[in-house]
C-alpha cells in the first residue's frame, strides 16, 4: 500500500515498501520544498511525475549507476572532445540548462520538468546542492545536464542536446571531473542505451542504499566554479 505524504511531514517510507509494478513507486504527494527534495535523495528516492499527476516518488530496483573513474569513452567521442569544438562549463547557467532539459523531445511533446519542478531545482542550485553542466558552441548553449551533488555522490537528473553529441561531451566531461574529485558514484536512475554506452550498469536497491550510507556524508573536494578542460 502506497504512502501519501503530508506537507508538514517530510519522512519517507522504507525503500523496501516500494512497489515492484510500477517498478519503484514509493510514495505520493508532499511537495517540492528544498528540505523534502534533499531528504528524498538522501533516502534513495526521487520525484518523477507528469503535469496532470500528483507528485510521485520513486526508488527503482535495480538502480542504474556509473562509477566515474570507469566511464567508457568511445574513440569517436574522444576525438570530438580533442577537437575542442565545444566548450564545457559548470554552474554558469543552471536555469537555462534545466529549461533546455524540459523542452519537447522528438518522441514526445510532454515533459515531467514542469515550471514548478524547475523552480524547485533552481532553489537547490542557489543553495549549492544542484549543479549544471553547460555545453557551448561558440556563444550558443547547445547541450547540458543537471543533478545534485551530496557528499561523494552525484544524482543525475536530465540532459539535453540541441546539436549532435553535445550532451555526450558534457556527460563525459562531468564524469572525468567527478573522478578527479573522488566521487564514488553517479546515480543515473533508469537505464538507457545512451548511458549504457558510457558503461552504466545496474545494481540492486540494497547495494545502492549501501553507497548512500557510506558516501553521503563524506567530504568531497569538488569545486564547481572550476573550468573543465
PDB file of C-alpha atoms in Angstrom:
ATOM      1  CA  UNK A   1       0.000   0.000   0.000  1.00  0.00           C
ATOM      2  CA  UNK A   2       1.416   3.366  -1.035  1.00  0.00           C
ATOM      3  CA  UNK A   3       2.137   6.099   1.487  1.00  0.00           C
ATOM      4  CA  UNK A   4       0.551   9.504   0.943  1.00  0.00           C
ATOM      5  CA  UNK A   5       2.959  12.168   2.160  1.00  0.00           C
ATOM      6  CA  UNK A   6       1.703  15.096   4.193  1.00  0.00           C
ATOM      7  CA  UNK A   7       3.085  18.544   3.510  1.00  0.00           C
ATOM      8  CA  UNK A   8       4.115  19.036   7.118  1.00  0.00           C
ATOM      9  CA  UNK A   9       5.796  15.616   7.441  1.00  0.00           C
ATOM     10  CA  UNK A  10       8.945  15.040   5.372  1.00  0.00           C
ATOM     11  CA  UNK A  11       9.894  11.468   6.332  1.00  0.00           C
ATOM     12  CA  UNK A  12       9.671   8.832   3.568  1.00  0.00           C
ATOM     13  CA  UNK A  13       8.618   5.190   3.997  1.00  0.00           C
ATOM     14  CA  UNK A  14      11.269   2.432   3.863  1.00  0.00           C
ATOM     15  CA  UNK A  15      12.605   1.766   0.366  1.00  0.00           C
ATOM     16  CA  UNK A  16      11.649  -1.871   0.806  1.00  0.00           C
ATOM     17  CA  UNK A  17       7.990  -0.827   0.631  1.00  0.00           C
ATOM     18  CA  UNK A  18       8.307   0.438  -2.968  1.00  0.00           C
ATOM     19  CA  UNK A  19       6.110  -1.316  -5.498  1.00  0.00           C
ATOM     20  CA  UNK A  20       7.508  -3.814  -7.967  1.00  0.00           C
ATOM     21  CA  UNK A  21       4.905  -2.720 -10.542  1.00  0.00           C
ATOM     22  CA  UNK A  22       5.276   0.029 -11.496  1.00  0.00           C
ATOM     23  CA  UNK A  23       8.897  -0.537 -10.579  1.00  0.00           C
ATOM     24  CA  UNK A  24       9.973   1.577  -7.640  1.00  0.00           C
ATOM     25  CA  UNK A  25       6.912   3.691  -6.911  1.00  0.00           C
ATOM     26  CA  UNK A  26       7.397   4.535  -3.242  1.00  0.00           C
ATOM     27  CA  UNK A  27       5.086   7.365  -2.212  1.00  0.00           C
ATOM     28  CA  UNK A  28       2.653  10.006  -3.443  1.00  0.00           C
ATOM     29  CA  UNK A  29       2.118  13.628  -2.526  1.00  0.00           C
ATOM     30  CA  UNK A  30       4.041  16.037  -0.368  1.00  0.00           C
ATOM     31  CA  UNK A  31       5.745  18.980  -2.010  1.00  0.00           C
ATOM     32  CA  UNK A  32       8.944  20.017  -3.771  1.00  0.00           C
ATOM     33  CA  UNK A  33      10.424  22.057  -0.962  1.00  0.00           C
ATOM     34  CA  UNK A  34      14.235  22.060  -0.765  1.00  0.00           C
ATOM     35  CA  UNK A  35      14.076  20.212   2.547  1.00  0.00           C
ATOM     36  CA  UNK A  36      11.922  17.415   1.132  1.00  0.00           C
ATOM     37  CA  UNK A  37      13.974  17.083  -2.052  1.00  0.00           C
ATOM     38  CA  UNK A  38      17.226  16.811  -0.104  1.00  0.00           C
ATOM     39  CA  UNK A  39      15.627  14.275   2.228  1.00  0.00           C
ATOM     40  CA  UNK A  40      14.408  12.288  -0.784  1.00  0.00           C
ATOM     41  CA  UNK A  41      17.813  11.953  -2.419  1.00  0.00           C
ATOM     42  CA  UNK A  42      19.454  11.132   0.892  1.00  0.00           C
ATOM     43  CA  UNK A  43      16.806   8.454   1.407  1.00  0.00           C
ATOM     44  CA  UNK A  44      17.297   6.982  -2.059  1.00  0.00           C
ATOM     45  CA  UNK A  45      14.259   8.220  -3.975  1.00  0.00           C
ATOM     46  CA  UNK A  46      13.466  10.989  -6.446  1.00  0.00           C
ATOM     47  CA  UNK A  47      10.380  12.753  -7.870  1.00  0.00           C
ATOM     48  CA  UNK A  48       9.084  11.970 -11.337  1.00  0.00           C
ATOM     49  CA  UNK A  49       5.559  12.762 -12.482  1.00  0.00           C
ATOM     50  CA  UNK A  50       3.584  14.362 -15.284  1.00  0.00           C
ATOM     51  CA  UNK A  51       1.922  17.771 -15.040  1.00  0.00           C
ATOM     52  CA  UNK A  52      -1.539  16.251 -14.516  1.00  0.00           C
ATOM     53  CA  UNK A  53      -0.401  13.874 -11.742  1.00  0.00           C
ATOM     54  CA  UNK A  54       0.289  14.274  -8.040  1.00  0.00           C
ATOM     55  CA  UNK A  55       3.968  14.207  -7.051  1.00  0.00           C
ATOM     56  CA  UNK A  56       5.242  10.627  -7.368  1.00  0.00           C
ATOM     57  CA  UNK A  57       8.393   9.422  -5.591  1.00  0.00           C
ATOM     58  CA  UNK A  58      10.451   6.550  -6.998  1.00  0.00           C
ATOM     59  CA  UNK A  59      13.179   4.132  -5.911  1.00  0.00           C
ATOM     60  CA  UNK A  60      13.612   1.609  -8.761  1.00  0.00           C
ATOM     61  CA  UNK A  61      15.194  -1.778  -8.234  1.00  0.00           C
ATOM     62  CA  UNK A  62      17.629  -2.311  -9.844  1.00  0.00           C
ATOM     63  CA  UNK A  63      19.192   1.151 -10.000  1.00  0.00           C
ATOM     64  CA  UNK A  64      21.284   2.349 -12.931  1.00  0.00           C
ATOM     65  CA  UNK A  65      24.619   3.829 -11.838  1.00  0.00           C
ATOM     66  CA  UNK A  66      28.032   4.719 -13.221  1.00  0.00           C
ATOM     67  CA  UNK A  67      31.351   4.742 -11.397  1.00  0.00           C
ATOM     68  CA  UNK A  68      33.051   7.937 -12.653  1.00  0.00           C
ATOM     69  CA  UNK A  69      36.555   6.502 -12.987  1.00  0.00           C
ATOM     70  CA  UNK A  70      35.209   3.582 -15.033  1.00  0.00           C
ATOM     71  CA  UNK A  71      33.452   5.665 -17.694  1.00  0.00           C
ATOM     72  CA  UNK A  72      33.838   4.327 -21.231  1.00  0.00           C
ATOM     73  CA  UNK A  73      34.520   6.999 -23.841  1.00  0.00           C
ATOM     74  CA  UNK A  74      34.373   5.787 -27.435  1.00  0.00           C
ATOM     75  CA  UNK A  75      37.094   6.657 -29.932  1.00  0.00           C
ATOM     76  CA  UNK A  76      34.751   8.924 -31.870  1.00  0.00           C
ATOM     77  CA  UNK A  77      33.704  10.800 -28.730  1.00  0.00           C
ATOM     78  CA  UNK A  78      37.300  11.118 -27.542  1.00  0.00           C
ATOM     79  CA  UNK A  79      38.215  12.542 -30.956  1.00  0.00           C
ATOM     80  CA  UNK A  80      35.340  15.026 -30.769  1.00  0.00           C
ATOM     81  CA  UNK A  81      36.452  16.175 -27.310  1.00  0.00           C
ATOM     82  CA  UNK A  82      40.048  16.645 -28.543  1.00  0.00           C
ATOM     83  CA  UNK A  83      38.799  18.788 -31.424  1.00  0.00           C
ATOM     84  CA  UNK A  84      37.554  21.309 -28.836  1.00  0.00           C
ATOM     85  CA  UNK A  85      34.526  22.113 -30.936  1.00  0.00           C
ATOM     86  CA  UNK A  86      32.568  22.524 -27.714  1.00  0.00           C
ATOM     87  CA  UNK A  87      33.359  24.401 -24.526  1.00  0.00           C
ATOM     88  CA  UNK A  88      32.115  22.865 -21.274  1.00  0.00           C
ATOM     89  CA  UNK A  89      31.406  24.862 -18.121  1.00  0.00           C
ATOM     90  CA  UNK A  90      29.895  24.146 -14.715  1.00  0.00           C
ATOM     91  CA  UNK A  91      27.201  26.178 -12.935  1.00  0.00           C
ATOM     92  CA  UNK A  92      27.232  29.045 -15.426  1.00  0.00           C
ATOM     93  CA  UNK A  93      23.559  28.979 -16.453  1.00  0.00           C
ATOM     94  CA  UNK A  94      21.595  26.463 -14.397  1.00  0.00           C
ATOM     95  CA  UNK A  95      18.207  27.995 -15.227  1.00  0.00           C
ATOM     96  CA  UNK A  96      18.772  27.688 -18.981  1.00  0.00           C
ATOM     97  CA  UNK A  97      20.060  24.122 -18.646  1.00  0.00           C
ATOM     98  CA  UNK A  98      17.000  22.884 -16.773  1.00  0.00           C
ATOM     99  CA  UNK A  99      14.807  24.792 -19.205  1.00  0.00           C
ATOM    100  CA  UNK A 100      16.620  23.034 -22.061  1.00  0.00           C
ATOM    101  CA  UNK A 101      16.023  19.685 -20.397  1.00  0.00           C
ATOM    102  CA  UNK A 102      12.302  20.483 -20.234  1.00  0.00           C
ATOM    103  CA  UNK A 103      11.986  21.094 -23.975  1.00  0.00           C
ATOM    104  CA  UNK A 104       9.941  18.636 -26.081  1.00  0.00           C
ATOM    105  CA  UNK A 105      11.818  15.626 -27.459  1.00  0.00           C
ATOM    106  CA  UNK A 106      11.499  14.001 -30.874  1.00  0.00           C
ATOM    107  CA  UNK A 107       9.409  11.199 -29.375  1.00  0.00           C
ATOM    108  CA  UNK A 108       7.075  13.276 -27.145  1.00  0.00           C
ATOM    109  CA  UNK A 109       5.802  16.779 -26.506  1.00  0.00           C
ATOM    110  CA  UNK A 110       5.182  16.049 -22.826  1.00  0.00           C
ATOM    111  CA  UNK A 111       7.636  16.920 -20.073  1.00  0.00           C
ATOM    112  CA  UNK A 112       7.941  15.983 -16.429  1.00  0.00           C
ATOM    113  CA  UNK A 113      10.166  19.021 -15.789  1.00  0.00           C
ATOM    114  CA  UNK A 114       7.288  21.388 -15.110  1.00  0.00           C
ATOM    115  CA  UNK A 115       7.723  25.040 -14.178  1.00  0.00           C
ATOM    116  CA  UNK A 116       7.188  24.013 -10.552  1.00  0.00           C
ATOM    117  CA  UNK A 117       9.946  21.427 -10.861  1.00  0.00           C
ATOM    118  CA  UNK A 118      12.278  23.955 -12.475  1.00  0.00           C
ATOM    119  CA  UNK A 119      11.729  26.462  -9.668  1.00  0.00           C
ATOM    120  CA  UNK A 120      12.389  23.775  -7.046  1.00  0.00           C
ATOM    121  CA  UNK A 121      15.740  22.766  -8.518  1.00  0.00           C
ATOM    122  CA  UNK A 122      16.787  26.361  -9.158  1.00  0.00           C
ATOM    123  CA  UNK A 123      16.357  26.847  -5.416  1.00  0.00           C
ATOM    124  CA  UNK A 124      18.591  23.830  -4.777  1.00  0.00           C
ATOM    125  CA  UNK A 125      21.137  25.372  -7.149  1.00  0.00           C
ATOM    126  CA  UNK A 126      21.058  28.607  -5.155  1.00  0.00           C
ATOM    127  CA  UNK A 127      21.799  26.541  -2.053  1.00  0.00           C
ATOM    128  CA  UNK A 128      24.840  24.949  -3.705  1.00  0.00           C
ATOM    129  CA  UNK A 129      23.328  21.465  -3.923  1.00  0.00           C
ATOM    130  CA  UNK A 130      22.111  21.254  -7.525  1.00  0.00           C
ATOM    131  CA  UNK A 131      24.624  21.799 -10.318  1.00  0.00           C
ATOM    132  CA  UNK A 132      24.603  22.210 -14.072  1.00  0.00           C
ATOM    133  CA  UNK A 133      26.936  21.324 -16.902  1.00  0.00           C
ATOM    134  CA  UNK A 134      26.750  23.608 -19.915  1.00  0.00           C
ATOM    135  CA  UNK A 135      27.984  22.728 -23.394  1.00  0.00           C
ATOM    136  CA  UNK A 136      28.633  25.700 -25.651  1.00  0.00           C
ATOM    137  CA  UNK A 137      29.314  26.022 -29.367  1.00  0.00           C
ATOM    138  CA  UNK A 138      30.811  29.468 -29.602  1.00  0.00           C
ATOM    139  CA  UNK A 139      28.295  31.562 -27.626  1.00  0.00           C
ATOM    140  CA  UNK A 140      25.304  29.234 -28.040  1.00  0.00           C
ATOM    141  CA  UNK A 141      24.142  26.777 -25.375  1.00  0.00           C
ATOM    142  CA  UNK A 142      23.794  23.550 -27.356  1.00  0.00           C
ATOM    143  CA  UNK A 143      23.543  20.965 -24.594  1.00  0.00           C
ATOM    144  CA  UNK A 144      23.881  20.242 -20.918  1.00  0.00           C
ATOM    145  CA  UNK A 145      22.710  18.339 -17.891  1.00  0.00           C
ATOM    146  CA  UNK A 146      21.909  18.889 -14.232  1.00  0.00           C
ATOM    147  CA  UNK A 147      21.796  16.971 -10.988  1.00  0.00           C
ATOM    148  CA  UNK A 148      22.587  17.079  -7.279  1.00  0.00           C
ATOM    149  CA  UNK A 149      25.901  16.581  -5.505  1.00  0.00           C
ATOM    150  CA  UNK A 150      25.686  15.318  -1.927  1.00  0.00           C
ATOM    151  CA  UNK A 151      28.818  14.047  -0.242  1.00  0.00           C
ATOM    152  CA  UNK A 152      30.698  11.970  -2.834  1.00  0.00           C
ATOM    153  CA  UNK A 153      27.611  11.041  -4.841  1.00  0.00           C
ATOM    154  CA  UNK A 154      26.174  12.779  -7.893  1.00  0.00           C
ATOM    155  CA  UNK A 155      22.476  12.282  -8.613  1.00  0.00           C
ATOM    156  CA  UNK A 156      21.910  12.878 -12.315  1.00  0.00           C
ATOM    157  CA  UNK A 157      18.511  14.180 -13.349  1.00  0.00           C
ATOM    158  CA  UNK A 158      18.286  15.051 -17.032  1.00  0.00           C
ATOM    159  CA  UNK A 159      20.282  16.127 -20.082  1.00  0.00           C
ATOM    160  CA  UNK A 160      19.573  17.672 -23.463  1.00  0.00           C
ATOM    161  CA  UNK A 161      21.216  18.287 -26.821  1.00  0.00           C
ATOM    162  CA  UNK A 162      20.432  20.832 -29.491  1.00  0.00           C
ATOM    163  CA  UNK A 163      23.438  19.672 -31.507  1.00  0.00           C
ATOM    164  CA  UNK A 164      24.509  16.080 -32.098  1.00  0.00           C
ATOM    165  CA  UNK A 165      26.710  14.660 -29.307  1.00  0.00           C
ATOM    166  CA  UNK A 166      26.658  17.827 -27.200  1.00  0.00           C
ATOM    167  CA  UNK A 167      25.197  16.108 -24.132  1.00  0.00           C
ATOM    168  CA  UNK A 168      27.670  13.231 -24.554  1.00  0.00           C
ATOM    169  CA  UNK A 169      30.567  15.673 -24.360  1.00  0.00           C
ATOM    170  CA  UNK A 170      29.014  17.271 -21.280  1.00  0.00           C
ATOM    171  CA  UNK A 171      28.425  13.974 -19.514  1.00  0.00           C
ATOM    172  CA  UNK A 172      31.892  12.625 -20.293  1.00  0.00           C
ATOM    173  CA  UNK A 173      33.489  15.840 -19.040  1.00  0.00           C
ATOM    174  CA  UNK A 174      31.439  15.698 -15.861  1.00  0.00           C
ATOM    175  CA  UNK A 175      32.308  12.063 -15.166  1.00  0.00           C
ATOM    176  CA  UNK A 176      36.024  12.693 -15.649  1.00  0.00           C
ATOM    177  CA  UNK A 177      35.861  15.679 -13.318  1.00  0.00           C
ATOM    178  CA  UNK A 178      33.927  13.731 -10.691  1.00  0.00           C
ATOM    179  CA  UNK A 179      36.580  11.025 -10.864  1.00  0.00           C
ATOM    180  CA  UNK A 180      39.254  13.648 -10.143  1.00  0.00           C
ATOM    181  CA  UNK A 181      37.172  14.785  -7.179  1.00  0.00           C
ATOM    182  CA  UNK A 182      36.984  11.188  -5.884  1.00  0.00           C
ATOM    183  CA  UNK A 183      33.220  10.832  -6.309  1.00  0.00           C
ATOM    184  CA  UNK A 184      32.145   7.242  -5.785  1.00  0.00           C
ATOM    185  CA  UNK A 185      29.046   7.072  -7.970  1.00  0.00           C
ATOM    186  CA  UNK A 186      26.783   8.794 -10.466  1.00  0.00           C
ATOM    187  CA  UNK A 187      23.141   7.854  -9.945  1.00  0.00           C
ATOM    188  CA  UNK A 188      21.588   7.510 -13.400  1.00  0.00           C
ATOM    189  CA  UNK A 189      18.238   6.244 -12.048  1.00  0.00           C
ATOM    190  CA  UNK A 190      16.965   4.232 -15.016  1.00  0.00           C
ATOM    191  CA  UNK A 191      18.798   2.514 -17.909  1.00  0.00           C
ATOM    192  CA  UNK A 192      19.063   3.996 -21.399  1.00  0.00           C
ATOM    193  CA  UNK A 193      21.202   2.984 -24.376  1.00  0.00           C
ATOM    194  CA  UNK A 194      22.847   6.399 -24.133  1.00  0.00           C
ATOM    195  CA  UNK A 195      24.019   5.742 -20.552  1.00  0.00           C
ATOM    196  CA  UNK A 196      24.910   2.120 -21.203  1.00  0.00           C
ATOM    197  CA  UNK A 197      27.293   3.272 -23.951  1.00  0.00           C
ATOM    198  CA  UNK A 198      29.261   5.059 -21.223  1.00  0.00           C
ATOM    199  CA  UNK A 199      29.463   1.924 -19.098  1.00  0.00           C
ATOM    200  CA  UNK A 200      26.484   2.499 -16.831  1.00  0.00           C
ATOM    201  CA  UNK A 201      25.320  -0.665 -15.107  1.00  0.00           C
ATOM    202  CA  UNK A 202      22.578  -1.798 -12.735  1.00  0.00           C
ATOM    203  CA  UNK A 203      22.901  -2.575  -9.040  1.00  0.00           C
ATOM    204  CA  UNK A 204      20.306  -3.686  -6.527  1.00  0.00           C
ATOM    205  CA  UNK A 205      18.431  -1.236  -4.348  1.00  0.00           C
ATOM    206  CA  UNK A 206      20.273  -2.692  -1.350  1.00  0.00           C
ATOM    207  CA  UNK A 207      23.650  -2.035  -2.974  1.00  0.00           C
ATOM    208  CA  UNK A 208      22.569   1.495  -3.828  1.00  0.00           C
ATOM    209  CA  UNK A 209      21.495   2.061  -0.221  1.00  0.00           C
ATOM    210  CA  UNK A 210      24.936   0.892   0.885  1.00  0.00           C
ATOM    211  CA  UNK A 211      26.526   3.588  -1.290  1.00  0.00           C
ATOM    212  CA  UNK A 212      24.235   6.158   0.320  1.00  0.00           C
ATOM    213  CA  UNK A 213      25.212   5.062   3.820  1.00  0.00           C
ATOM    214  CA  UNK A 214      28.915   5.148   3.008  1.00  0.00           C
ATOM    215  CA  UNK A 215      29.320   8.288   0.898  1.00  0.00           C
ATOM    216  CA  UNK A 216      26.510  10.778   1.582  1.00  0.00           C
ATOM    217  CA  UNK A 217      28.331  12.396   4.489  1.00  0.00           C
ATOM    218  CA  UNK A 218      31.829  12.171   3.039  1.00  0.00           C
ATOM    219  CA  UNK A 219      33.535  15.495   2.348  1.00  0.00           C
ATOM    220  CA  UNK A 220      34.371  15.982  -1.319  1.00  0.00           C
ATOM    221  CA  UNK A 221      36.974  18.270  -2.848  1.00  0.00           C
ATOM    222  CA  UNK A 222      34.594  19.439  -5.546  1.00  0.00           C
ATOM    223  CA  UNK A 223      34.998  22.970  -6.867  1.00  0.00           C
ATOM    224  CA  UNK A 224      32.054  23.647  -9.129  1.00  0.00           C
ATOM    225  CA  UNK A 225      33.415  27.037 -10.119  1.00  0.00           C
ATOM    226  CA  UNK A 226      36.337  25.353 -11.916  1.00  0.00           C
ATOM    227  CA  UNK A 227      36.559  25.307 -15.686  1.00  0.00           C
ATOM    228  CA  UNK A 228      36.910  21.815 -17.186  1.00  0.00           C
ATOM    229  CA  UNK A 229      39.403  21.451 -19.997  1.00  0.00           C
TER     230      UNK A 229
END
